[in-house]
XYZ file of C-alpha atoms in Angstrom:
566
model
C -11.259 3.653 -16.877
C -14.376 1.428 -17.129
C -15.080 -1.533 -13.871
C -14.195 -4.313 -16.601
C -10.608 -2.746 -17.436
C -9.783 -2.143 -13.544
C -10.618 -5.460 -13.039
C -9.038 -7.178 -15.651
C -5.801 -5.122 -14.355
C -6.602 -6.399 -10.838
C -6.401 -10.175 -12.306
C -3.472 -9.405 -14.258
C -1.595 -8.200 -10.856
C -2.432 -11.264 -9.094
C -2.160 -14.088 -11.870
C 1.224 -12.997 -12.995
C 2.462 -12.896 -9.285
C 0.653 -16.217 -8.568
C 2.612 -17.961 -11.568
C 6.287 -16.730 -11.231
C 6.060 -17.598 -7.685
C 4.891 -21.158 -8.107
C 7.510 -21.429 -10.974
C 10.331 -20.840 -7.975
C 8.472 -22.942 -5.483
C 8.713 -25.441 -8.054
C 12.001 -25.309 -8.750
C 12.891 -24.962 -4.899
C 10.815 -28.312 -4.314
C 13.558 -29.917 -7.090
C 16.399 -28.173 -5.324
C 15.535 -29.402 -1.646
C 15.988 -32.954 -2.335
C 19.361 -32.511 -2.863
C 20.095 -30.154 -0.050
C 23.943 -31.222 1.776
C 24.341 -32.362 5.204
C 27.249 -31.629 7.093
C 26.995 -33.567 10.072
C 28.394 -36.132 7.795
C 31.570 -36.546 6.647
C 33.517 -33.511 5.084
C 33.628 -35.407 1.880
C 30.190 -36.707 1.754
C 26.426 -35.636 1.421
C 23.439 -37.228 1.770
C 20.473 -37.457 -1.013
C 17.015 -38.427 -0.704
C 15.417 -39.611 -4.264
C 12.333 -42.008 -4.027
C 12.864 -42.683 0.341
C 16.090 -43.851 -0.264
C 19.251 -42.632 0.541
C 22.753 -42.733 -1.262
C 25.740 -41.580 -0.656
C 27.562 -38.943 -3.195
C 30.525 -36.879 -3.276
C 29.651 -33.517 -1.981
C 30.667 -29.916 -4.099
C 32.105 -28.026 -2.023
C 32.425 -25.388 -4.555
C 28.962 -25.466 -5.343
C 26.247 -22.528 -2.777
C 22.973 -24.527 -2.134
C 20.408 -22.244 -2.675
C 18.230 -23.695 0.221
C 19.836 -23.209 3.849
C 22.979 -26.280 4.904
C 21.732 -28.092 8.031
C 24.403 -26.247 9.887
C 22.309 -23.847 10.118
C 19.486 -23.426 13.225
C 15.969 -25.628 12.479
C 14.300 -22.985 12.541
C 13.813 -19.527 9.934
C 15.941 -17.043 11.782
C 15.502 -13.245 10.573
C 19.319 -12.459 10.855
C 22.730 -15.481 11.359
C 23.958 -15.063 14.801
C 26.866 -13.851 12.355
C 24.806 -11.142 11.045
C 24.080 -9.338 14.302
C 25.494 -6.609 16.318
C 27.275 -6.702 18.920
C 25.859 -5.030 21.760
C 26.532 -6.331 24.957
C 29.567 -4.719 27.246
C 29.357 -1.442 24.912
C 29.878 1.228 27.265
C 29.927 -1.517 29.889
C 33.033 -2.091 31.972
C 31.164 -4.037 34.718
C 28.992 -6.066 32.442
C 29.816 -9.425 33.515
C 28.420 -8.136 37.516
C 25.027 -7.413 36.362
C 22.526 -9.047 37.225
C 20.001 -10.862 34.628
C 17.103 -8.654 35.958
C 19.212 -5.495 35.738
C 18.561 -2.454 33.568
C 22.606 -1.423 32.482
C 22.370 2.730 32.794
C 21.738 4.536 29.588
C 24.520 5.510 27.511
C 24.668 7.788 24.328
C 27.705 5.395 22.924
C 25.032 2.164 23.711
C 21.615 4.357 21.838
C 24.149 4.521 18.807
C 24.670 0.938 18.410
C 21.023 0.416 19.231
C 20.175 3.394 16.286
C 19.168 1.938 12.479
C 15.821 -0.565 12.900
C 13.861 2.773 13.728
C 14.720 4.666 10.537
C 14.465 1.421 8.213
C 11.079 1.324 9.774
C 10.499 4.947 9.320
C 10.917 4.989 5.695
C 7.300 3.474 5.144
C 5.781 6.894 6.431
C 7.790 8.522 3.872
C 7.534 6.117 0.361
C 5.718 7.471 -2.267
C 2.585 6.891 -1.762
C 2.274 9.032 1.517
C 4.186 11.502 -0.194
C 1.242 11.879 -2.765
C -1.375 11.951 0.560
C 0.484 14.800 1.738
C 0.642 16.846 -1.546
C -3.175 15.950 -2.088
C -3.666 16.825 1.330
C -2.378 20.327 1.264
C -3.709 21.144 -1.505
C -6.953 20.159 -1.076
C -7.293 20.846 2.875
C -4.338 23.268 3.310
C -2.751 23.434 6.739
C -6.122 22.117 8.597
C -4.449 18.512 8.854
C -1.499 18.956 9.958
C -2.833 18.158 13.487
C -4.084 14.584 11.671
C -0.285 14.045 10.530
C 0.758 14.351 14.278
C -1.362 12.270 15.719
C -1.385 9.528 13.143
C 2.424 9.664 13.426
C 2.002 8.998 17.126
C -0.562 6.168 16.352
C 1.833 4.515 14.055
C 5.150 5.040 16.752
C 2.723 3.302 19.448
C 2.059 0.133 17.013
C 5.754 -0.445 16.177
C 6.475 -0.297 19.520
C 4.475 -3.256 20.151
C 5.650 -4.751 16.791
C 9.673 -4.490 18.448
C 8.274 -5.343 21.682
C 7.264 -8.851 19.913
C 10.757 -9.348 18.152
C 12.817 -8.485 21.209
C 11.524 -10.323 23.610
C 10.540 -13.921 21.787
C 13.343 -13.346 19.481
C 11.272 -14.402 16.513
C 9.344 -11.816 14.039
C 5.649 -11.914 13.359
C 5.555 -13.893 10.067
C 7.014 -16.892 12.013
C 5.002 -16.975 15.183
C 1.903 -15.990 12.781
C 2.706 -19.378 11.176
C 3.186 -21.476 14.573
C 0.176 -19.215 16.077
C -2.599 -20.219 13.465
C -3.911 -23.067 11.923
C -1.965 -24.176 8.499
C -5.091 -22.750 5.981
C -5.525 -18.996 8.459
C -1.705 -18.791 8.585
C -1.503 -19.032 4.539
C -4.588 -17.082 4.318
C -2.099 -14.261 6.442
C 0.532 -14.878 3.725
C -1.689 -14.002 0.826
C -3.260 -10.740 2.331
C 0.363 -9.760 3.185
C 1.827 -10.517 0.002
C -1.025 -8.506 -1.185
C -0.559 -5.464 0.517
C 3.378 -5.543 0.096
C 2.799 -5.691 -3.775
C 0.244 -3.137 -3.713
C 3.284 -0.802 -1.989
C 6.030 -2.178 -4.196
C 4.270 -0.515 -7.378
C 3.378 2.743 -5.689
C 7.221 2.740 -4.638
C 8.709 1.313 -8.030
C 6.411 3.852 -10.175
C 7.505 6.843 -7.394
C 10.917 6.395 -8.382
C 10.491 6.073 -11.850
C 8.333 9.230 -12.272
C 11.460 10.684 -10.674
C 13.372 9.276 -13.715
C 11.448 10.484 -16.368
C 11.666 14.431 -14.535
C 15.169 14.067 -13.738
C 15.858 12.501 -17.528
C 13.796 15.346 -18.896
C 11.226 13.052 -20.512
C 13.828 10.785 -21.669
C 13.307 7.687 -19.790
C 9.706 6.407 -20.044
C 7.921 4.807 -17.151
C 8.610 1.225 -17.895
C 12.589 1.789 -18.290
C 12.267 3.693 -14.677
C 10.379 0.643 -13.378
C 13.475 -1.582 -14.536
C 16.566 0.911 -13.268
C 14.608 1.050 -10.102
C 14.432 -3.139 -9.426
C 17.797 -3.517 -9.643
C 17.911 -1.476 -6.339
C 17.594 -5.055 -4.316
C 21.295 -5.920 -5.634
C 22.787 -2.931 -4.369
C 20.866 -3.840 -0.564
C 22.695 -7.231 -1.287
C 25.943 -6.035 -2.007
C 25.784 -4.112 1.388
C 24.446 -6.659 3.649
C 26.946 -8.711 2.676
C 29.273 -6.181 4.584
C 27.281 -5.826 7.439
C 23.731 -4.403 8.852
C 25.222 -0.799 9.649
C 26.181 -0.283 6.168
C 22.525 -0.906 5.358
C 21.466 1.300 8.077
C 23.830 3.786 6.650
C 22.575 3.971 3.009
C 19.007 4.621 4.318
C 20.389 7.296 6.917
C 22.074 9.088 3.313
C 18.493 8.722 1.813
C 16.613 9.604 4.118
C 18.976 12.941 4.656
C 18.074 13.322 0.730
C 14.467 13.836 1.310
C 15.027 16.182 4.177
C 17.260 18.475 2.039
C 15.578 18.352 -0.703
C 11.933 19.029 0.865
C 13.342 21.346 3.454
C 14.788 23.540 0.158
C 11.247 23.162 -1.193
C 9.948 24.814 2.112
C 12.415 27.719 1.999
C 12.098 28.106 -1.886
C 8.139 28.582 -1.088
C 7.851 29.993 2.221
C 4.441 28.547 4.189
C 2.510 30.772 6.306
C 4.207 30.000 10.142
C 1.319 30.994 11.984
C -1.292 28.933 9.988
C 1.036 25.988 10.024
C 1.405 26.423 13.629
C -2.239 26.484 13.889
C -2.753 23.620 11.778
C -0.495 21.792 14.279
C -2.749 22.768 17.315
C -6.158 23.344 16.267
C -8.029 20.079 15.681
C -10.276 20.733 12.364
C -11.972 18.560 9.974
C -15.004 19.060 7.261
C -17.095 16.883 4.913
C -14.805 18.545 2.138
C -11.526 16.947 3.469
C -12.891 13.617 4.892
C -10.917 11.822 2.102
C -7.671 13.176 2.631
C -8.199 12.886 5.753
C -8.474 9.027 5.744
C -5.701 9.093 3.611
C -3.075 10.640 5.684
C -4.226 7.991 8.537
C -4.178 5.226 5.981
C -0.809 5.936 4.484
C 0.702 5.606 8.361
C 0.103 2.155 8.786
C 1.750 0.115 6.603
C 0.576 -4.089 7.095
C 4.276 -4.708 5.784
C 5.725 -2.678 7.995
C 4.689 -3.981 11.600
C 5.954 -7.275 10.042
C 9.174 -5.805 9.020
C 9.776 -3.960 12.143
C 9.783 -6.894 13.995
C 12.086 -8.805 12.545
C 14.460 -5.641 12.193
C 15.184 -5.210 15.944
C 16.726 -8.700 16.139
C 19.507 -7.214 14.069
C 21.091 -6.740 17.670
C 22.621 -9.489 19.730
C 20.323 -9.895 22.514
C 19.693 -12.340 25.041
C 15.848 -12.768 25.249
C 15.986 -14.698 28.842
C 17.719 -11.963 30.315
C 15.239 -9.812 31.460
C 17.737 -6.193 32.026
C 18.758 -6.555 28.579
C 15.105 -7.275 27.212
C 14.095 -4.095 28.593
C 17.248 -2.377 27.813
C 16.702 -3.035 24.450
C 13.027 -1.976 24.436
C 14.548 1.269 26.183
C 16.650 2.277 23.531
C 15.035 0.894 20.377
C 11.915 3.332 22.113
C 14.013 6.414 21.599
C 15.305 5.372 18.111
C 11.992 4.838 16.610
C 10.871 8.383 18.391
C 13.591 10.398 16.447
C 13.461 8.596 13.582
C 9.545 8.981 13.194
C 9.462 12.796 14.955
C 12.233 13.049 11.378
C 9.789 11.744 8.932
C 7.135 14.453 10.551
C 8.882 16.704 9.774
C 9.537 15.641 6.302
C 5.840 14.666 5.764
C 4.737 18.597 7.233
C 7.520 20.435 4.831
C 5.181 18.263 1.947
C 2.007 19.016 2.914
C 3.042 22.620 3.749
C 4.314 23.562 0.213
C 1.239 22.553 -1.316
C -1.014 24.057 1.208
C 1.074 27.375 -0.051
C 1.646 26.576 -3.489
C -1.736 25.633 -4.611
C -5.093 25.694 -1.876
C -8.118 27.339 -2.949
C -6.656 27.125 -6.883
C -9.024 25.313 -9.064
C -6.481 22.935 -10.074
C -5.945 21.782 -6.265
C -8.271 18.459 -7.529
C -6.326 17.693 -10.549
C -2.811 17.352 -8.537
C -0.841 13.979 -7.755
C 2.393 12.487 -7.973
C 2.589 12.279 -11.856
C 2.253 15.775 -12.489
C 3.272 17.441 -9.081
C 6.757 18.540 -10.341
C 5.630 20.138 -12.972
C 2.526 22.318 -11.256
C 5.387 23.544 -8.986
C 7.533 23.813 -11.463
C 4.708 26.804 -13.204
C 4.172 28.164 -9.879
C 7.424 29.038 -8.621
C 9.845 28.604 -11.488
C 13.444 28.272 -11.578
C 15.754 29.849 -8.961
C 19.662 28.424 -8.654
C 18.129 24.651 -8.847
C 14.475 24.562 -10.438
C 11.511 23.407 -8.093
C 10.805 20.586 -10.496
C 14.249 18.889 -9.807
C 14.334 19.279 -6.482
C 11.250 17.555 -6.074
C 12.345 14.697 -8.293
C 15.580 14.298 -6.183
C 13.150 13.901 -2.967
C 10.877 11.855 -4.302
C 13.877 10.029 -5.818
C 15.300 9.380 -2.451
C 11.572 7.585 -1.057
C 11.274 5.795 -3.750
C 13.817 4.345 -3.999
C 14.620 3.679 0.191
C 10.981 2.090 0.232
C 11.773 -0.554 -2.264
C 14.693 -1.601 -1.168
C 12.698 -2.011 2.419
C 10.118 -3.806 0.686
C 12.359 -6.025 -0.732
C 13.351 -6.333 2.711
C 10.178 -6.610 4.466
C 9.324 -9.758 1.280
C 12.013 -11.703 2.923
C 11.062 -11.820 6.122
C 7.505 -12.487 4.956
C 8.118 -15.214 3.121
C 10.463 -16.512 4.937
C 8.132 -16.506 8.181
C 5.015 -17.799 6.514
C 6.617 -20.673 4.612
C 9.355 -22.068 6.435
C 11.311 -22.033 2.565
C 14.715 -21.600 4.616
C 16.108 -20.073 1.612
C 19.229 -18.179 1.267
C 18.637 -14.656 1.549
C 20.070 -13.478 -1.688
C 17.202 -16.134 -2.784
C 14.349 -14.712 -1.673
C 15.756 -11.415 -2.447
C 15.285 -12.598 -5.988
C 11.739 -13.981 -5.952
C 10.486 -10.821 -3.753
C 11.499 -8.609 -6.777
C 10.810 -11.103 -9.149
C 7.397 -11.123 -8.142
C 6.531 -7.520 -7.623
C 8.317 -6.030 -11.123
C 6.001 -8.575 -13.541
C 2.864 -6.292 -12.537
C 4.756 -2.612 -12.165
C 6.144 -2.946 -15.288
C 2.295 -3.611 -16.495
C 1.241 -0.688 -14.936
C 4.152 1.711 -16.190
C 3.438 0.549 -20.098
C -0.417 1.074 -19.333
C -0.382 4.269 -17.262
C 3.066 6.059 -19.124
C 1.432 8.504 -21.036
C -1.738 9.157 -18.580
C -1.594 11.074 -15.047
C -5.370 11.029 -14.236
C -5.150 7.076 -14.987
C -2.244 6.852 -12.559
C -4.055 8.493 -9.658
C -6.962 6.352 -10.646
C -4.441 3.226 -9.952
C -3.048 4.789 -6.633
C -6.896 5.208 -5.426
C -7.149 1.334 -5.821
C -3.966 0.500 -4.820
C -4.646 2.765 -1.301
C -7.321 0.496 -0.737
C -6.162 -2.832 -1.548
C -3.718 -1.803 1.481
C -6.489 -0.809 3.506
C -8.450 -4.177 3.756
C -5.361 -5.662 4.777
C -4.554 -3.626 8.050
C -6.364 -6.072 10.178
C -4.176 -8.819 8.945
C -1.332 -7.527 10.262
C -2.755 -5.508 13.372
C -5.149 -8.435 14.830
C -2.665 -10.889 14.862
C 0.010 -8.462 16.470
C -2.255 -7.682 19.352
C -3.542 -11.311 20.271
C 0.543 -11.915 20.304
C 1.558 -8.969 22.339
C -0.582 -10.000 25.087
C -0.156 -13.782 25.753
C 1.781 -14.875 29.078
C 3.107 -17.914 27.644
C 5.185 -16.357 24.792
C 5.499 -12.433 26.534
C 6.391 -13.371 30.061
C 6.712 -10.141 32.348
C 6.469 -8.212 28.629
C 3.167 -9.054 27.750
C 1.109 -5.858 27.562
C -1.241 -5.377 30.671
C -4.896 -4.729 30.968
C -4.425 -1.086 30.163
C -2.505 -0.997 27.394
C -4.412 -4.195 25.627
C -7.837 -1.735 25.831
C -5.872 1.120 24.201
C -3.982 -1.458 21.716
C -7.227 -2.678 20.553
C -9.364 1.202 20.757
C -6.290 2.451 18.064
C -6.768 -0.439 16.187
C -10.419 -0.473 15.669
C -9.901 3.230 15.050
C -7.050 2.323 12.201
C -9.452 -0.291 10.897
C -12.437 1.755 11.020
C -10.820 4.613 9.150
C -9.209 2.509 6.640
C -12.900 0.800 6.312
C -14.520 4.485 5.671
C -12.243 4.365 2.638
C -13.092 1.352 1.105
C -17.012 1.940 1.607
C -16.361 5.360 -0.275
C -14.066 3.881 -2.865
C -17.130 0.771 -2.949
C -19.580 3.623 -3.537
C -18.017 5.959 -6.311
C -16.088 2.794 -8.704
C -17.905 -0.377 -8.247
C -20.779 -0.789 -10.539
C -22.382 -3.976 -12.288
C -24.344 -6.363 -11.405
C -21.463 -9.134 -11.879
C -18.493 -7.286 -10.282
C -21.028 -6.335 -7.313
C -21.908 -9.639 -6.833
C -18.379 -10.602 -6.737
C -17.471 -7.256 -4.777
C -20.263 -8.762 -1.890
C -19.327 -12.461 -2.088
C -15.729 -10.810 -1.177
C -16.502 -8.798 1.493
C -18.856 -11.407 2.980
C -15.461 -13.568 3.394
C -13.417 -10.718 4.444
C -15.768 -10.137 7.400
C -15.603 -13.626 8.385
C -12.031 -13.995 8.151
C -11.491 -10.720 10.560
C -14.245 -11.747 12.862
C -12.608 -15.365 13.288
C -9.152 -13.562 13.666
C -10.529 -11.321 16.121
C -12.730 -14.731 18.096
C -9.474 -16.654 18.039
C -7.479 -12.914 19.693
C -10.303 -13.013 22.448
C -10.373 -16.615 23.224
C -6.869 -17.703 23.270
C -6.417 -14.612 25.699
C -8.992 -15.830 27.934
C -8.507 -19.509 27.932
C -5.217 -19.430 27.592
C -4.853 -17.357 31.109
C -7.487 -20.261 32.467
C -5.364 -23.243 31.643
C -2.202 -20.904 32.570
C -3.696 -20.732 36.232
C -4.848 -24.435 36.079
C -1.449 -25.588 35.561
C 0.156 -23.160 38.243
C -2.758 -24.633 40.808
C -2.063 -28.097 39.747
């Protein structure tokens, strides 16, 4: 594909989100004038047309899309309605405690606390990692599977501070990004999030519909797998509406769906133990596997995600000025996240591992990605009782279709956070799918008939990700460590140097693959010039994130002390 096609696609993706969601901002603006207030009489709501107010009868039939003034001022990631009951599980003696007391660990208590950890874990296992892994093995064999670990680890250490941030302030990071920075940084935030989320959303969408077309033998084409596949968000609507553990529960069934299926994969092809084990243990890395390399790293940290996490652990009922439960909490959503990521390792390894078997050292190890995976594996090993092929699409199935439903997810709370819209939920919802499926389907009825075109897509799509982790890391770190909004939870000298050494390593990896990716596509004097003018801005931006990070930690401890002295 030629520089002036990719970026005419790039403009496409962007314009068309741009205009549907002013169209619903728009229309919201319209709707909010006519919001009801119930702290009037039952009979009665008030209207404000042209600064004046009049009284009209209110519709009591009638769901405002925008929030009642019932509900709290302020954009709330779950109704205290919503939430799950947690306290005096496995307690008899509750009401003793103390408010600095750690209650004793109970299995019964870790169950109730079990579900943010595996919504959060699906982002190491969406489509788009899936398709690092394959290229990994293939092209590097077992040597990274020591990478996978440790990247797995680096991404368990940054949701930890991402709950650690929603449990103890009881707000996620989209809303104290937007009370943190000034109005034009904090919608600068939005847009590189929004960016990076849609970037996801069509590596997810077109995972699941490639898993169509395998599982339809051919039948359904890319574009009618793109529109099956965003109806997902009304079936994660349906079941929220019936509580958060249902959710919880449908992602525990799909997430059990990879495991099977990939686990049969691993029987059906029968890795080399020994080199895996190796793999595992032996740190090993050449100029030949640099790039997958920085792909497995990159496909760990997801910007959506450390939002997402965030606001997931408030899905509990916790009492953020009690210190005990704040670090019970932190306890057991610790442990949670730990199984649920050590799971997706596991997953991730049985992926990598079958094509470090199936196809290293072949000469079409180069040529494979997620478009025609199923059916190279489908040539090398056949049939059997299932065939390969399906079993792959049933897997792949499974992340594709658990990731979008998270990234519908993970939209709300964004959008929500940033903007202050105080929509309903089944609202933005709407609008996060809204604006993601406009530029999939694009992409389906552009790349439907052409697998090298697709992994040309994913390459740009991996990056457009990339230049977005610092958006979502900086701002986490500043947060994690200021006294006035951590307390005793703010992270100590210790863990801020190690915080901010695994983030510049994150950043610096995910930078090695856009300076690679800058190198082999970008070409013309016109798109270079606008490549530069970009990256000129995108330096500032981080370096002023980064300035504010340093200086609000440092003068904000100064006038801390000055007002304790005083």
């Amino acid at each position: 594909m030629d520089t002036a096609n990719k970026f005419d696609l790039l403009h496409i993706y962007i314009s068309s989100r741009n205009a549907i969601f002013h169209l619903f901002t728009h229309f919201l603006s319209n709707k909010s004038s006519t919001t009801p207030n119930h702290h009037l009489t039952p009979t009665t709501t008030t209207t404000t047309t042209n600064h004046h107010q009049t009284t009209m009868p209110s519709d009591h039939h009638h769901q405002p899309l925008l929030p009642t003034s019932d509900d709290d001022d302020k954009e709330t990631a779950y109704d205290p309605t919503q939430k799950v009951h947690v306290v005096g599980v496995d307690e008899p003696d509750h009401h003793h405690l103390n408010s600095d007391e750690t209650p004793p660990f109970s299995w019964r208590k870790l169950w109730v606390f079990t579900g943010p950890g595996f919504l959060m874990s699906i982002a190491f296992l969406d489509p788009g990692n899936l398709e690092g892994d394959l290229q990994a093995g293939a092209i590097a064999g077992y040597s990274l599977l020591w990478l996978l670990l440790w990247a797995t680890v680096i991404g368990f250490f940054v949701q930890l501070l991402s709950a650690r941030l929603g449990v103890v302030t009881g707000r996620h990071l989209a809303e104290l990004c937007r009370e943190e920075y000034p109005n034009w940084a904090g919608k600068l935030l939005w847009v590189m999030t929004e960016l990076a989320l849609i970037g996801a959303d069509i590596q997810e969408v077109i995972g699941s519909a490639i898993a169509l077309k395998i599982l339809t033998v051919g039948f359904l084409p890319l574009w009618a797998g793109v529109l099956i596949t965003a109806f997902d968000c009304f079936i994660f609507l349906f079941l929220e509406n019936y509580g958060v553990r249902k959710l919880e529960a449908l992602f525990a069934v799909l997430i059990a769906v990879m495991a099977i299926s990939f686990a049969w994969m691993f029987g059906e092809t029968k890795p080399n133990g020994k080199e895996l084990l190796i793999g595992i243990v032996v740190p090993k890395l050449n100029s030949k596997t640099i790039q997958q390399a920085v792909g497995v790293v990159g496909g760990i940290i997801m910007p959506h995600n450390v939002f997402l996490h965030s606001a997931l652990v408030q899905s509990r009922e916790i009492d953020p000025r009690k210190t005990g439960r704040v670090r019970e909490a932190l306890n057991y959503y610790s442990i949670e996240s730990a199984i649920a990521l050590a799971i997706s390792f596991v997953i991730n390894l049985f992926v990598t591992t079958v094509f470090a078997k199936a196809f290293f050292g072949t000469e079409i190890a180069d040529t494979i990605g997620l478009g025609n995976a199923g059916q190279f594996l489908q040539e090398k090993f056949g049939g059997g009782f299932v065939p390969i092929l399906y079993i792959w699409a049933v897997g792949l199935l499974a992340a594709g279709q658990s990731s979008t439903i998270t990234g519908t997810y993970a939209g709300q709370f964004i959008m929500g956070g940033f903007l202050d819209l105080r929509l309903k939920k089944w609202a933005r919802a709407l609008i996060t799918r809204s604006c993601a499926i406009v530029p999939t389907l694009i992409v389906a009825l552009i790349f439907d008939s052409s697998d090298e075109t697709l992994d040309v897509l994913n390459e740009w799509l991996n990056v457009l990700q990339s230049i977005q982790i610092p958006f979502a890391l900086i701002p986490l770190l500043c947060l994690v460590a200021k006294d006035d909004l951590m307390g005793v939870f703010k992270i100590g000298p210790v863990l801020k140097t190690i915080s901010w050494l695994v983030a510049l390593l994150v950043i610096a990896i995910n930078g090695y693959l856009v300076q690679q990716f800058y190198v082999d596509e970008v070409s013309g004097p016109v798109f270079t010039s606008i490549v530069i003018i970009f990256i000129v801005a995108y330096v500032a931006f981080v370096v002023y994130l980064i300035w504010r990070s340093i200086t609000v930690s440092t003068f904000g401890f100064l006038k801390t002390r000055s007002q304790v002295i005083s």
